[in-house]
Structures are given as structure tokens and as C-alpha cells.
PDB file of C-alpha atoms in Angstrom:
ATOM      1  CA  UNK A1250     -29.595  32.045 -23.205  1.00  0.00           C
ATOM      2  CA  UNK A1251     -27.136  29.994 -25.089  1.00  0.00           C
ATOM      3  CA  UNK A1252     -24.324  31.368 -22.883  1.00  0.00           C
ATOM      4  CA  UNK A1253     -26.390  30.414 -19.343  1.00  0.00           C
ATOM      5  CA  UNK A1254     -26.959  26.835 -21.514  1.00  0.00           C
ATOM      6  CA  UNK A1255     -22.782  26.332 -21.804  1.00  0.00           C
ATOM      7  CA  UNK A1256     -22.159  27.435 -18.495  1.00  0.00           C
ATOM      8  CA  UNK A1257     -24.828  25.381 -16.884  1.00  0.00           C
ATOM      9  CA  UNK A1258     -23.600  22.387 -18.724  1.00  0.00           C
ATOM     10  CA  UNK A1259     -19.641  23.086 -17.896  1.00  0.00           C
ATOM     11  CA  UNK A1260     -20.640  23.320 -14.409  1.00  0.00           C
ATOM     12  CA  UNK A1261     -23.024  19.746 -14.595  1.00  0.00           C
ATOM     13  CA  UNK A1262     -19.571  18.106 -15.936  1.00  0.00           C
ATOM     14  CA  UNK A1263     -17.762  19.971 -13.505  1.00  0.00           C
ATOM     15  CA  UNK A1264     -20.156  18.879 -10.619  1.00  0.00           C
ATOM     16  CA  UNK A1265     -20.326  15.759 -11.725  1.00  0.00           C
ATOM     17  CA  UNK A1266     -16.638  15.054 -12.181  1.00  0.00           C
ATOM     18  CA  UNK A1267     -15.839  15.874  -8.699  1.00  0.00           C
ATOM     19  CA  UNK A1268     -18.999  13.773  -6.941  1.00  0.00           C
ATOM     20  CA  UNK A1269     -17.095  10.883  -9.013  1.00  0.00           C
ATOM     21  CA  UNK A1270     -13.647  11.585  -7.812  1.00  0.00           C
ATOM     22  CA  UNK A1271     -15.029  11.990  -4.056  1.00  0.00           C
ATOM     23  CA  UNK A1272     -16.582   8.875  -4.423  1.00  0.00           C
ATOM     24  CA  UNK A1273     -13.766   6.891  -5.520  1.00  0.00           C
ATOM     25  CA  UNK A1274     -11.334   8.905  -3.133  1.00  0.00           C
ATOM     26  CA  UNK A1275     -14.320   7.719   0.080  1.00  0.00           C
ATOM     27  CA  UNK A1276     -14.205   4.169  -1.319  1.00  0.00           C
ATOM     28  CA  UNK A1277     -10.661   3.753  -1.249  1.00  0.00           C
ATOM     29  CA  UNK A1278     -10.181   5.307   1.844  1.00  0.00           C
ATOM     30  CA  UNK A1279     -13.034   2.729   3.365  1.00  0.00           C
ATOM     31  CA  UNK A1280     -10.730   0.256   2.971  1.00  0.00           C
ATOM     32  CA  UNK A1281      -8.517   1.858   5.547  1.00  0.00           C
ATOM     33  CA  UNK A1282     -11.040   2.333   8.044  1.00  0.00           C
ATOM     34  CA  UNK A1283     -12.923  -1.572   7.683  1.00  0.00           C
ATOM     35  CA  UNK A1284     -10.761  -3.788   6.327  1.00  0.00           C
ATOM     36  CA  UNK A1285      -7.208  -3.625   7.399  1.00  0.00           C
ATOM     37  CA  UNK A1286      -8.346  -3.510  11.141  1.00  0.00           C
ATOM     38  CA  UNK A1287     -10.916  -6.100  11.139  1.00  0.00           C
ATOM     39  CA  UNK A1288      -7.700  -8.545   9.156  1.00  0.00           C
ATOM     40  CA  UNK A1289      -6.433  -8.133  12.944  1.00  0.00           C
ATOM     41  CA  UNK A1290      -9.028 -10.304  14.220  1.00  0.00           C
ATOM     42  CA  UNK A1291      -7.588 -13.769  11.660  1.00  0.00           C
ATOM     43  CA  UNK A1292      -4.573 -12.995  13.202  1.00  0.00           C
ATOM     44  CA  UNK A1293      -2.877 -13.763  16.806  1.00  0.00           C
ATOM     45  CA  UNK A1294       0.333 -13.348  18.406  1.00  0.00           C
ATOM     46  CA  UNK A1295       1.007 -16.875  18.129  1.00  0.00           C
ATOM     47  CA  UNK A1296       0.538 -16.849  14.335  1.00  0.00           C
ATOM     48  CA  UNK A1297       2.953 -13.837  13.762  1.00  0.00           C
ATOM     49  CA  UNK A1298       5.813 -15.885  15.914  1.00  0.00           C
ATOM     50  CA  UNK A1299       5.410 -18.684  13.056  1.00  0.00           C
ATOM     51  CA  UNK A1300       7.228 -16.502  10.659  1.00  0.00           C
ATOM     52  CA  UNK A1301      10.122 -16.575  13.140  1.00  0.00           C
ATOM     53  CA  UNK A1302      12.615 -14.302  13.505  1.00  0.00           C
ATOM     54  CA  UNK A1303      13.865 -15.374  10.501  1.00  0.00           C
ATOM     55  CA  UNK A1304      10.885 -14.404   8.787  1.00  0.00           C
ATOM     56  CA  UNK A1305      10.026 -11.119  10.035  1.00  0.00           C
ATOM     57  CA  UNK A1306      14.060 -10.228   9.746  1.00  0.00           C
ATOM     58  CA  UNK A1307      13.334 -11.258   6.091  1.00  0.00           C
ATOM     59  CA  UNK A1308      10.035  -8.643   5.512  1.00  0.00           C
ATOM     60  CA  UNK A1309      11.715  -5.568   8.179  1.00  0.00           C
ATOM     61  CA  UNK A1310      15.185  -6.294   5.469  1.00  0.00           C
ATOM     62  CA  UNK A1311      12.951  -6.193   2.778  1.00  0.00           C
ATOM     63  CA  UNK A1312      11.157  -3.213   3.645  1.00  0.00           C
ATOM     64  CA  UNK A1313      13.909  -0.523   4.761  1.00  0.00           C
ATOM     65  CA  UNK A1314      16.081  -1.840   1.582  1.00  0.00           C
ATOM     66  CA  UNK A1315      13.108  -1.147  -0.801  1.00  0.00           C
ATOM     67  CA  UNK A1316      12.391   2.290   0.572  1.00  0.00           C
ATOM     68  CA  UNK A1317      16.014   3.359   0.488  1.00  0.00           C
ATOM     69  CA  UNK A1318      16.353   2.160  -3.078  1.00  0.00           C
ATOM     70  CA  UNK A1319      13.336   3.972  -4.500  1.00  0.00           C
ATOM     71  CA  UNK A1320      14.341   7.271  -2.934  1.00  0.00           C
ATOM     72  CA  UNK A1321      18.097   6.558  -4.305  1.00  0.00           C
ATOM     73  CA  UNK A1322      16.893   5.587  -7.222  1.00  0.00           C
ATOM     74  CA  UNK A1323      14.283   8.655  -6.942  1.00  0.00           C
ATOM     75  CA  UNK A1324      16.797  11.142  -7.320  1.00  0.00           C
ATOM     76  CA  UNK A1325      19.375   9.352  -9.716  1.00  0.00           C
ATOM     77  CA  UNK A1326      16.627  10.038 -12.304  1.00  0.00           C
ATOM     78  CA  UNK A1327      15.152  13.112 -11.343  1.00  0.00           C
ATOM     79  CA  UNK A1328      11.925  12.124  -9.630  1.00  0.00           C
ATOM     80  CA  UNK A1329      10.728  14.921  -7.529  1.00  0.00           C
ATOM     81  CA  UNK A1330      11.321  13.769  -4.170  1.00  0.00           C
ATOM     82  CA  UNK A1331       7.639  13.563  -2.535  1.00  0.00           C
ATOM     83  CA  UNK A1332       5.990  11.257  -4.793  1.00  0.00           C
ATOM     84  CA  UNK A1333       9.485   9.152  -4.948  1.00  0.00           C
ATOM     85  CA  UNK A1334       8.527   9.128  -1.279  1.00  0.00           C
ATOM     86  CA  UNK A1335       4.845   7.987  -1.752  1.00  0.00           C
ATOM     87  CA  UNK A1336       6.069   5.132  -4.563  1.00  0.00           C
ATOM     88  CA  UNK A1337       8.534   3.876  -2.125  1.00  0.00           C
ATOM     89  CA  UNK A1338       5.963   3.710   0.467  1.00  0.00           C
ATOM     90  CA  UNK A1339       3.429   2.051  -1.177  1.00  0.00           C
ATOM     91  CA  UNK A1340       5.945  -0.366  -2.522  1.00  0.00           C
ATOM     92  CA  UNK A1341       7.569  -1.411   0.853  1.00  0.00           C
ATOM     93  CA  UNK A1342       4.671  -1.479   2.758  1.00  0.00           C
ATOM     94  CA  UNK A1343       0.760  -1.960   2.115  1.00  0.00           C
ATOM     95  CA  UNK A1344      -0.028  -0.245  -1.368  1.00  0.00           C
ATOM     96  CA  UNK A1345      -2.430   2.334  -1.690  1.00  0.00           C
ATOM     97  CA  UNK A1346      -2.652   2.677   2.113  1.00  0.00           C
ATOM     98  CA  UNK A1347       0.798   3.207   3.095  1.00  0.00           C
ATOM     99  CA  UNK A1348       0.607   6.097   0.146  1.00  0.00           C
ATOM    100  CA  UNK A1349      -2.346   7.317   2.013  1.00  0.00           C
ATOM    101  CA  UNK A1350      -0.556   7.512   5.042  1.00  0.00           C
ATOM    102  CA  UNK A1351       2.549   8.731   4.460  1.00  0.00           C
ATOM    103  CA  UNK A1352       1.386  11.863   2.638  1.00  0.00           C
ATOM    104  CA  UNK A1353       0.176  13.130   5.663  1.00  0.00           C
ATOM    105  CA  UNK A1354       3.850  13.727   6.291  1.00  0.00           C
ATOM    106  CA  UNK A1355       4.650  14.298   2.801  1.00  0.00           C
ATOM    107  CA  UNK A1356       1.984  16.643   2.082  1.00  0.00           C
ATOM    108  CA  UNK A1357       2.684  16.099  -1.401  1.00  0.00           C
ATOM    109  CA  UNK A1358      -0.117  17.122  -4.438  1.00  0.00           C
ATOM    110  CA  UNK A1359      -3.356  15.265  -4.609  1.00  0.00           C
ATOM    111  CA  UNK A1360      -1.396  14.381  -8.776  1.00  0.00           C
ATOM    112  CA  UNK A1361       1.481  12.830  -6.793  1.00  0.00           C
ATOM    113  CA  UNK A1362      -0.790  10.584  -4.835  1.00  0.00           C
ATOM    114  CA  UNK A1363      -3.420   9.376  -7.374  1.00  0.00           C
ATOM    115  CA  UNK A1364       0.369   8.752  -9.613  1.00  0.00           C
ATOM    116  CA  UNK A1365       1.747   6.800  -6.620  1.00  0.00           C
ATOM    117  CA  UNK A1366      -1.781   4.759  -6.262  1.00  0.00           C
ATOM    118  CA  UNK A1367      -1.728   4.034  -9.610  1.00  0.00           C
ATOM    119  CA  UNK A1368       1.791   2.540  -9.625  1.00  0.00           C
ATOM    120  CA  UNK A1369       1.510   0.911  -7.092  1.00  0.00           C
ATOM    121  CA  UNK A1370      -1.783  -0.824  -7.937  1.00  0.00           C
ATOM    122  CA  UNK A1371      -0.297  -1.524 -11.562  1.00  0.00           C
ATOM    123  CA  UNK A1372       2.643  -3.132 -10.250  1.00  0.00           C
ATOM    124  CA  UNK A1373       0.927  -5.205  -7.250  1.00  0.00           C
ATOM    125  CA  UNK A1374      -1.472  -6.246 -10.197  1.00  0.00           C
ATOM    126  CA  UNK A1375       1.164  -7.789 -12.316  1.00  0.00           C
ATOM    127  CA  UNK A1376       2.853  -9.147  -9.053  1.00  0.00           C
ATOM    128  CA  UNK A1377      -1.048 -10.789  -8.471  1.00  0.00           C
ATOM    129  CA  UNK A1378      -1.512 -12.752 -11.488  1.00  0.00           C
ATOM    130  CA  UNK A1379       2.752 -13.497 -12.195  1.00  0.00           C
ATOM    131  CA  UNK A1380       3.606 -15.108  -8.991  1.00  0.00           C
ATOM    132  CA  UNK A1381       1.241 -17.959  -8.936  1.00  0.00           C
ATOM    133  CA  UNK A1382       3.215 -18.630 -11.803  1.00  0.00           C
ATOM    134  CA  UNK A1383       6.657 -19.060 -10.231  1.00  0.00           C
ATOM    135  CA  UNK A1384       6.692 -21.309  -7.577  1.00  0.00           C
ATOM    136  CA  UNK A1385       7.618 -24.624  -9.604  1.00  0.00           C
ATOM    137  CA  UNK A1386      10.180 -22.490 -11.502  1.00  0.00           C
ATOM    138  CA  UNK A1387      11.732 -21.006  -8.489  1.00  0.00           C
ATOM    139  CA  UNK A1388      11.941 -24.358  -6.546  1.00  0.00           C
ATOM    140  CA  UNK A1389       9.665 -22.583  -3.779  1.00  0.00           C
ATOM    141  CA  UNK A1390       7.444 -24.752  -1.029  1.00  0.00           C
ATOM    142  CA  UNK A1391       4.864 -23.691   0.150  1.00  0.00           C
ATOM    143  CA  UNK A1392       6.397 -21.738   3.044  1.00  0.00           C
ATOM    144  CA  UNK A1393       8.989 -19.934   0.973  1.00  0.00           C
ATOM    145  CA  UNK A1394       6.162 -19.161  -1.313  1.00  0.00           C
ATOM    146  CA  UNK A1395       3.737 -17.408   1.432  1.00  0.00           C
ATOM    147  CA  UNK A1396       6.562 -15.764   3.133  1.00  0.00           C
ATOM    148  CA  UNK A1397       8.128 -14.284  -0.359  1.00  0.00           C
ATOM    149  CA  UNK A1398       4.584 -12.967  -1.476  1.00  0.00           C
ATOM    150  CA  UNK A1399       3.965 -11.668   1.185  1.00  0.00           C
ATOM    151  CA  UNK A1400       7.189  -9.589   2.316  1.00  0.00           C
ATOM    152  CA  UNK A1401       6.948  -8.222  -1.926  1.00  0.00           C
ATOM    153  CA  UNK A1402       3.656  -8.106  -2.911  1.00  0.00           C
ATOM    154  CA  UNK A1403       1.891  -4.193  -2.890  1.00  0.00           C
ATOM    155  CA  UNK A1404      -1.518  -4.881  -0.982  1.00  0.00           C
ATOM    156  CA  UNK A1405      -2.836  -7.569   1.021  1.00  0.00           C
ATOM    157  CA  UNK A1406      -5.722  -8.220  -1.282  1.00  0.00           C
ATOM    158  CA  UNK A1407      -3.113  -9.015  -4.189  1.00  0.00           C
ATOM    159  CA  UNK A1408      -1.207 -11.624  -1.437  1.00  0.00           C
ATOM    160  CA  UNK A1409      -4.160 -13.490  -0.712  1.00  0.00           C
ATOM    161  CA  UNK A1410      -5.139 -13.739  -4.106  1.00  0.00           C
ATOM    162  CA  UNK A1411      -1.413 -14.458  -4.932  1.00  0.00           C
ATOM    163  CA  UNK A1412      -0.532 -17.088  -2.019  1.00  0.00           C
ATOM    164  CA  UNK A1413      -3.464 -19.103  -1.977  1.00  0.00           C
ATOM    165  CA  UNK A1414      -3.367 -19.897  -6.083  1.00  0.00           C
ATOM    166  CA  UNK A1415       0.128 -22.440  -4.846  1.00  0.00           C
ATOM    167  CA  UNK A1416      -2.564 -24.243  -1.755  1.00  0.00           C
ATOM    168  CA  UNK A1417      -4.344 -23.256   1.652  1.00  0.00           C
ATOM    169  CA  UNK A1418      -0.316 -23.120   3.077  1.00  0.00           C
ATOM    170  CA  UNK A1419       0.953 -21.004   1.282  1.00  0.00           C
ATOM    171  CA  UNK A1420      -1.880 -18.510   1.423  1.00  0.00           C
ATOM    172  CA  UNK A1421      -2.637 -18.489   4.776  1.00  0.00           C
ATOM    173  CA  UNK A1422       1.436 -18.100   5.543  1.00  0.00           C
ATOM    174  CA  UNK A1423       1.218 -15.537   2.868  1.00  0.00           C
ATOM    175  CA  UNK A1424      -1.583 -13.434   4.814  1.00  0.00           C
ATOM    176  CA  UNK A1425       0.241 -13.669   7.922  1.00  0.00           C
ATOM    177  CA  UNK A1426       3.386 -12.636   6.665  1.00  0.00           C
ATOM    178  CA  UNK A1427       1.622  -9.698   4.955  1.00  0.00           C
ATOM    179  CA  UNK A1428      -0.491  -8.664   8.013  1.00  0.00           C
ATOM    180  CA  UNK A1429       3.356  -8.322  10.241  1.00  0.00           C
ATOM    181  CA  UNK A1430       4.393  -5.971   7.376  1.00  0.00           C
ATOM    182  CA  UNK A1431       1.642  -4.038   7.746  1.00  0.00           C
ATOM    183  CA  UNK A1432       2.125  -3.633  11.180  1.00  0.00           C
ATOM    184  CA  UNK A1433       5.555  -1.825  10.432  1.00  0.00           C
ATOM    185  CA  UNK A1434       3.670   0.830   8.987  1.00  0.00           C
ATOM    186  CA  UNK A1435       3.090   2.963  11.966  1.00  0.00           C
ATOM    187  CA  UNK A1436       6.816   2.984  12.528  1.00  0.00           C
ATOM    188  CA  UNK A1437       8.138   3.910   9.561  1.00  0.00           C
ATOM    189  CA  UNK A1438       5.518   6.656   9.031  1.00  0.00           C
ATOM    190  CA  UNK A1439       6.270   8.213  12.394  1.00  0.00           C
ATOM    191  CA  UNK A1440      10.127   7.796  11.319  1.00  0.00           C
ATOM    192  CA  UNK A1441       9.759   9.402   8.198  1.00  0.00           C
ATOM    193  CA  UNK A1442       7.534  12.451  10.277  1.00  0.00           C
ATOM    194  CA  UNK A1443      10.022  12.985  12.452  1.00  0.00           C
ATOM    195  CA  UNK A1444      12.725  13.089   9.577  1.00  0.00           C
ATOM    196  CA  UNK A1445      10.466  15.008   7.975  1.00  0.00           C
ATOM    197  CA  UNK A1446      10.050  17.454  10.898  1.00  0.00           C
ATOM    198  CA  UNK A1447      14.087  17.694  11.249  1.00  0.00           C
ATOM    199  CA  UNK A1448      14.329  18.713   7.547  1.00  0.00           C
ATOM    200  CA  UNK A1449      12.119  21.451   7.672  1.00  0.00           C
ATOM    201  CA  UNK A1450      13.014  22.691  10.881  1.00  0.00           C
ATOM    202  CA  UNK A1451      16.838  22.525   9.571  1.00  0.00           C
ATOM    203  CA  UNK A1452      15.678  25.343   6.646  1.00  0.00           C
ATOM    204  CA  UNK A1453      14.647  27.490   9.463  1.00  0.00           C
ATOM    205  CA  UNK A1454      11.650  29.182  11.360  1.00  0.00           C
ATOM    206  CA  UNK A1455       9.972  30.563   8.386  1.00  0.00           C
ATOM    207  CA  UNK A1456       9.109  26.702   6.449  1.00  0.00           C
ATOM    208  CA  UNK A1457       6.039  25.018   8.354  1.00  0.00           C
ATOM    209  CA  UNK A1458       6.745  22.191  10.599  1.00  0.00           C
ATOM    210  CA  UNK A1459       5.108  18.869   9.946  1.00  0.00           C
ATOM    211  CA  UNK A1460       3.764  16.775  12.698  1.00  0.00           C
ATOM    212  CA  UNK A1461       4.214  12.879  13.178  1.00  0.00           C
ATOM    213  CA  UNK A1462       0.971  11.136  12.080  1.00  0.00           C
ATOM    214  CA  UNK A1463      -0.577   8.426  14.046  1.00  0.00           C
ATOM    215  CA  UNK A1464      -1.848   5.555  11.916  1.00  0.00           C
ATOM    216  CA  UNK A1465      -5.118   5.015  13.602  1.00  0.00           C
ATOM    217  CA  UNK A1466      -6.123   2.652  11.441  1.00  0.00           C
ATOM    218  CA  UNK A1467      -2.798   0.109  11.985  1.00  0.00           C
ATOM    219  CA  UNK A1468      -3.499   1.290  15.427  1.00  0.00           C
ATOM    220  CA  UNK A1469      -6.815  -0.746  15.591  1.00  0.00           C
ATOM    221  CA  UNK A1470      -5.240  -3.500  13.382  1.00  0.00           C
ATOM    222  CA  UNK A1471      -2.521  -4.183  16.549  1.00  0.00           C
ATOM    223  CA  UNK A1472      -5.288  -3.949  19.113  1.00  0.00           C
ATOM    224  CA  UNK A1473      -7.314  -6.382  17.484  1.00  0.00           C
ATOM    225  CA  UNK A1474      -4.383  -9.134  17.073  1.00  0.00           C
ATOM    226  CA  UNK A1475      -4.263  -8.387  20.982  1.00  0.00           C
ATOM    227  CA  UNK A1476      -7.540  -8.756  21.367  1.00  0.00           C
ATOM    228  CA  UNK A1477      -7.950 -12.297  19.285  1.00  0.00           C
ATOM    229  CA  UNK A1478      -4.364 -13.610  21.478  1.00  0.00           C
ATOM    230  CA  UNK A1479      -6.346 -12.770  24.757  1.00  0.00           C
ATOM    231  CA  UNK A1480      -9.937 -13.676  24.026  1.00  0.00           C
ATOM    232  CA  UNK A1481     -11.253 -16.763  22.644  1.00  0.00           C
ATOM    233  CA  UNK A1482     -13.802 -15.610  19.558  1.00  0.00           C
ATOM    234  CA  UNK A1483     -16.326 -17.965  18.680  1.00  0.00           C
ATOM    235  CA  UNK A1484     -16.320 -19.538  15.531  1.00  0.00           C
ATOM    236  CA  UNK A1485     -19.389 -18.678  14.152  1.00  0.00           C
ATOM    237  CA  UNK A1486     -18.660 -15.210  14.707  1.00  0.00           C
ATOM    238  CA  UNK A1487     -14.829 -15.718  13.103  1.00  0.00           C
ATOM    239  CA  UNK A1488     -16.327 -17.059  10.406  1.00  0.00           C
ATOM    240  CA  UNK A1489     -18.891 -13.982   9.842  1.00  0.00           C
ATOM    241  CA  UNK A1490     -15.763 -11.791  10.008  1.00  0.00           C
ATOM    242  CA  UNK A1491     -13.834 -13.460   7.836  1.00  0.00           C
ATOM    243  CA  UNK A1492     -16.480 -13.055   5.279  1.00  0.00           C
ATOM    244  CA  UNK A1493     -16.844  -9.757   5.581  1.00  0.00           C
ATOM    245  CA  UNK A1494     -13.391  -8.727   5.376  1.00  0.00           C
ATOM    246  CA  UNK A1495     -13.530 -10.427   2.216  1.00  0.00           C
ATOM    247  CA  UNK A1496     -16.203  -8.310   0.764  1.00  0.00           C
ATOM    248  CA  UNK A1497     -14.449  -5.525   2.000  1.00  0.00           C
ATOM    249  CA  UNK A1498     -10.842  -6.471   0.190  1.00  0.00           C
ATOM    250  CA  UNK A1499     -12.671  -7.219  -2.714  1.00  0.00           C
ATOM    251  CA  UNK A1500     -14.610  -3.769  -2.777  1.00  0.00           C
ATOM    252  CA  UNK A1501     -10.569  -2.180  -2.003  1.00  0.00           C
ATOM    253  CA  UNK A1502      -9.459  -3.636  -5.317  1.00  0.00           C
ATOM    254  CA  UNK A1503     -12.173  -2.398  -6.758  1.00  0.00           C
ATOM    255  CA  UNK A1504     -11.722   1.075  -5.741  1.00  0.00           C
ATOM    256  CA  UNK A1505      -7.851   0.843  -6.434  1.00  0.00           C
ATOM    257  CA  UNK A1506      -9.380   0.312 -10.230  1.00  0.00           C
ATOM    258  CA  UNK A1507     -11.016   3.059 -10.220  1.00  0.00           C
ATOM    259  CA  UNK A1508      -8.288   5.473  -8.843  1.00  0.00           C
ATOM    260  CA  UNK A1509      -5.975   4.067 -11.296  1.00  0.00           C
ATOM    261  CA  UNK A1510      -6.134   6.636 -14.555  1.00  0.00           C
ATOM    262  CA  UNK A1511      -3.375   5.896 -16.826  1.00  0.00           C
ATOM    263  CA  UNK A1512      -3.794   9.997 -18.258  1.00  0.00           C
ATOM    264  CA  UNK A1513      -2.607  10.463 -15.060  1.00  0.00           C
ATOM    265  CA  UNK A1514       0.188   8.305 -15.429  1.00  0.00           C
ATOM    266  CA  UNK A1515       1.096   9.795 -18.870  1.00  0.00           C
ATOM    267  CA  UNK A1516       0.694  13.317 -17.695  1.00  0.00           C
ATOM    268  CA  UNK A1517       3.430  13.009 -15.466  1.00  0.00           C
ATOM    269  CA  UNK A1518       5.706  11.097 -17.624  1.00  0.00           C
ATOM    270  CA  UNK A1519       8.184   8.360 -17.717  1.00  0.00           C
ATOM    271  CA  UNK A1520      10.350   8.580 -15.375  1.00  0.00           C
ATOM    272  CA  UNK A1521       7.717   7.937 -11.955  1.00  0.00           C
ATOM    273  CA  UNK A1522       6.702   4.728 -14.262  1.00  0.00           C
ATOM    274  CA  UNK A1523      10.275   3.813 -14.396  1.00  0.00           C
ATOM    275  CA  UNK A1524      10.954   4.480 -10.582  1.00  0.00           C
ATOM    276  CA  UNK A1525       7.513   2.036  -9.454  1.00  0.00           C
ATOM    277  CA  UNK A1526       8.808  -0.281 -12.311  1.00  0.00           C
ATOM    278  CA  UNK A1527      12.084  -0.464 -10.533  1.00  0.00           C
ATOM    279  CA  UNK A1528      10.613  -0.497  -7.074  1.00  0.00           C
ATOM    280  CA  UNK A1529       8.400  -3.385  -8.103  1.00  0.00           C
ATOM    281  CA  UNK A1530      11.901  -5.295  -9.504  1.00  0.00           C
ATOM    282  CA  UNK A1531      13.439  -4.637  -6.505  1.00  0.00           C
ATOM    283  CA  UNK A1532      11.497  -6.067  -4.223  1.00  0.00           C
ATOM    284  CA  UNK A1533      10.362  -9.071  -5.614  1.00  0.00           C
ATOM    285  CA  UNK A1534      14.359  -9.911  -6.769  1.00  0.00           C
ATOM    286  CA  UNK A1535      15.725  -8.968  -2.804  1.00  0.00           C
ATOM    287  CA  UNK A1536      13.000 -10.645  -0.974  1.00  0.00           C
ATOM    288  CA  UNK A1537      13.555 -13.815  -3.105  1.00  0.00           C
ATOM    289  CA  UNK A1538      17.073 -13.816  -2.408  1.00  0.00           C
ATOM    290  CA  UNK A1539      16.679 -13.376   1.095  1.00  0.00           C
ATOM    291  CA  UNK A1540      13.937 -15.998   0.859  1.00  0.00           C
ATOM    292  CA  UNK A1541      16.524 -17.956  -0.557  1.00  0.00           C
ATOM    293  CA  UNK A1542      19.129 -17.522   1.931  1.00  0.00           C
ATOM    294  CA  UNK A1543      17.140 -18.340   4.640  1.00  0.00           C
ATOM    295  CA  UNK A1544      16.902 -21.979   3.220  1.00  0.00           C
TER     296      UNK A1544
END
């Protein structure tokens, strides 16, 4: 009896474990699915040609030198070279989403991607509360400011919260300038499928072949902005939507805190830390100076 007890009760905490762990892996992934394409609809063509070419040189620069420094810097210290993938995704791009999505070329463990979530979400975090911090210091105007948080900051939740501390400029610049990254996401994911495809067909017949994913979820983003450039939405309804998708970002930052387990993070060591630590520098120091440059 007091062996059926034990078992019963191992497999209750099992049980239970997992129903948490599915919830917080459906919440996060909700966030994917509601919020990121309904962000198309505060956003028009006209509104991403305000960043300028300037601009969205500034976040594509940004983006393809902070992906190619985390996997350099990836294997200068010996981080295994899917999850340096999945930090330098979710560094360049959109956070927890772009780690989402790119492991669907990376197939990488379900360890790597709650350790890449977690970094990322740690580091956007810090980015979230430092940066309203910085403008003053930095000599930044509202413009700068927008454009700089939002070409380095992790996840559009942490730029608006970021961009719109400095005024209503610099936040709404901010969004906008994080919403055109986000739209690079579905090419850089297929790039990295195909390059992953070449690798593994490179070690020959007998490795399995892995498929460029289609971001449907950027996918619907893009259509959206379309659809908001071509039709005239009513206000009223705008401003319903607008509300929502902040309920929505607000319930994705609270499902990126409850994916982030720092045991995780220590179970895997230092050197990830270090690599999302230096990813996180990176960005935020190159994007500045480009910022900079730009004038």
C-alpha cells in the first residue's frame, strides 16, 4: 500500500509538473499567434518609410552584425552551436519569438530553448528598465532614442515600455522601428533553413534534411500592415485593437516570466550566460554607434 501511495504521489508531481510546463509553453506561444500580428494593424507602409532608409539600414546593420557576432563569439568559447544559434536569434531579432522560430530549423533540445528564452528575456529586461535611463546621458532626442531602442532592444513589449518612458515620440518611433525588425524575421529564418539544409546535405545522404520554415505568424503581421495602408479602419475599432494588443503584450511578458528558470540557467553553466551577456553588449553598443553616425 505504501509503495502504490509513493508511486501515486511521484506520478501527481509528475502530472502536475508537466500540465504547468504545457501551460506556460501554450501561453508563450499565444503571444505568437495574437499579438505580433494584430501589432500589424498600428502600423502602415507610410509609417515604416519614416524610419528612412537610413533607419531601416541602421536595424538590417544591426541585426546581421549581432547574429554573426554571437555565433563567432559562440564558438570562441565553446558554446554548442544550436543554442548559440537560438541566443543570437532572439537577440537580433524579436526575443522569445525569433527563438521560437528559428528552432524549427535548429531543431535544437527543448533545454537549449527554455536557456535561450531565458537569456534573452533577462537581458531585454535589464535593457527595459536601463534605457529610459540614458537618453540625457547619451545626448539622444527623441528620434535617436525610438530608433536605438528599438533596432537593440529583445521584444517589442520591452521597446514600448522602454521608448515611451523618454515621451509619446520616442515610443511610438520606437514601436515602429521595432515592428520593421520584426518583419526581417521571416528572411533570416528562411536564410538560416536553407543554410541549414546545405550543411546537412553537405555531410551526406544518411543526416536528415531540414526544411525552410515559413513564419506564419510574421506572415499575418505583413498582411495586416497591407491591409491598414489600403483600408481606412475606423477609429473606434483601432482603438479596441490597440487595447487588446496591449493585454496581449502584457500577458507575453508575463509568460516570458514564467519560462524564465534560472536552475535552468545554472544547469547549463556559464558560458551561454556569458554569450547572451555579450550579445546583449553588442547590440546595444553597435546600434548606438550607428545611431550615432547617422546624426
Amino acid at each position: 500500500m505504501r509503495t502504490i501511495c509513493s508511486r501515486t504521489s511521484s506520478d501527481y508531481k509528475r502530472l502536475t509538473k508537466h500540465e504547468n510546463e504545457d501551460a506556460q509553453w501554450i501561453i508563450a506561444r499565444s503571444e505568437n499567434v495574437c499579438d505580433k500580428p494584430l501589432l500589424g494593424l498600428q502600423l502602415t507602409i507610410i509609417q515604416v518609410a519614416e524610419v528612412g532608409a537610413a533607419g531601416v539600414a541602421i536595424i538590417a546593420t544591426t541585426l546581421g552584425a549581432t547574429f554573426a557576432f554571437t555565433l563567432w563569439f559562440g564558438r570562441l568559447i565553446g558554446v554548442e552551436r544550436k543554442l548559440a544559434e537560438l541566443i543570437a536569434a532572439g537577440t537580433s531579432i524579436c526575443g522569445a519569438s525569433a527563438v521560437i522560430a528559428t528552432n524549427t530549423v535548429t531543431r535544437a533540445h527543448d533545454e537549449d530553448v527554455a536557456y535561450a528564452v531565458a537569456c534573452v528575456t533577462v537581458f531585454g529586461s535589464i535593457a527595459m528598465f536601463a534605457y529610459p535611463l540614458l537618453p540625457g546621458l547619451l545626448h539622444l532626442d527623441a528620434h535617436g532614442f525610438g530608433l536605438w531602442a528599438g533596432a537593440s532592444i529583445h521584444e517589442i513589449a520591452q521597446v514600448v515600455a522602454a521608448a515611451f518612458q523618454d515621451g509619446k515620440q520616442a515610443g511610438e518611433f520606437g514601436t515602429i522601428a521595432k515592428l520593421t525588425r520584426v518583419m526581417m524575421l521571416a528572411p533570416m529564418v528562411l536564410a538560416l533553413g536553407f543554410a541549414t539544409t546545405h550543411r546537412m546535405k553537405s555531410k551526406g545522404p544518411d543526416h536528415t534534411q531540414a526544411r525552410p520554415p515559413m513564419p506564419w505568424f510574421v506572415l499575418g503581421f505583413v498582411a495586416l500592415v497591407g491591409l491598414n495602408s489600403a483600408v481606412a479602419i475606423p477609429e473606434d475599432a483601432k482603438a479596441w485593437i490597440a487595447t487588446l494588443t496591449t493585454f496581449l503584450l502584457s500577458m507575453a511578458l508575463a509568460a516570458m516570466g514564467l519560462e524564465t528558470d534560472f536552475r535552468k540557467l545554472k544547469a547549463k553553466g556559464a558560458r551561454p550566460f556569458l554569450l547572451g551577456l555579450a550579445a546583449f553588449l553588442f547590440i546595444a553598443s553597435f546600434s548606438l554607434m550607428l545611431v550615432k553616425l547617422a546624426g
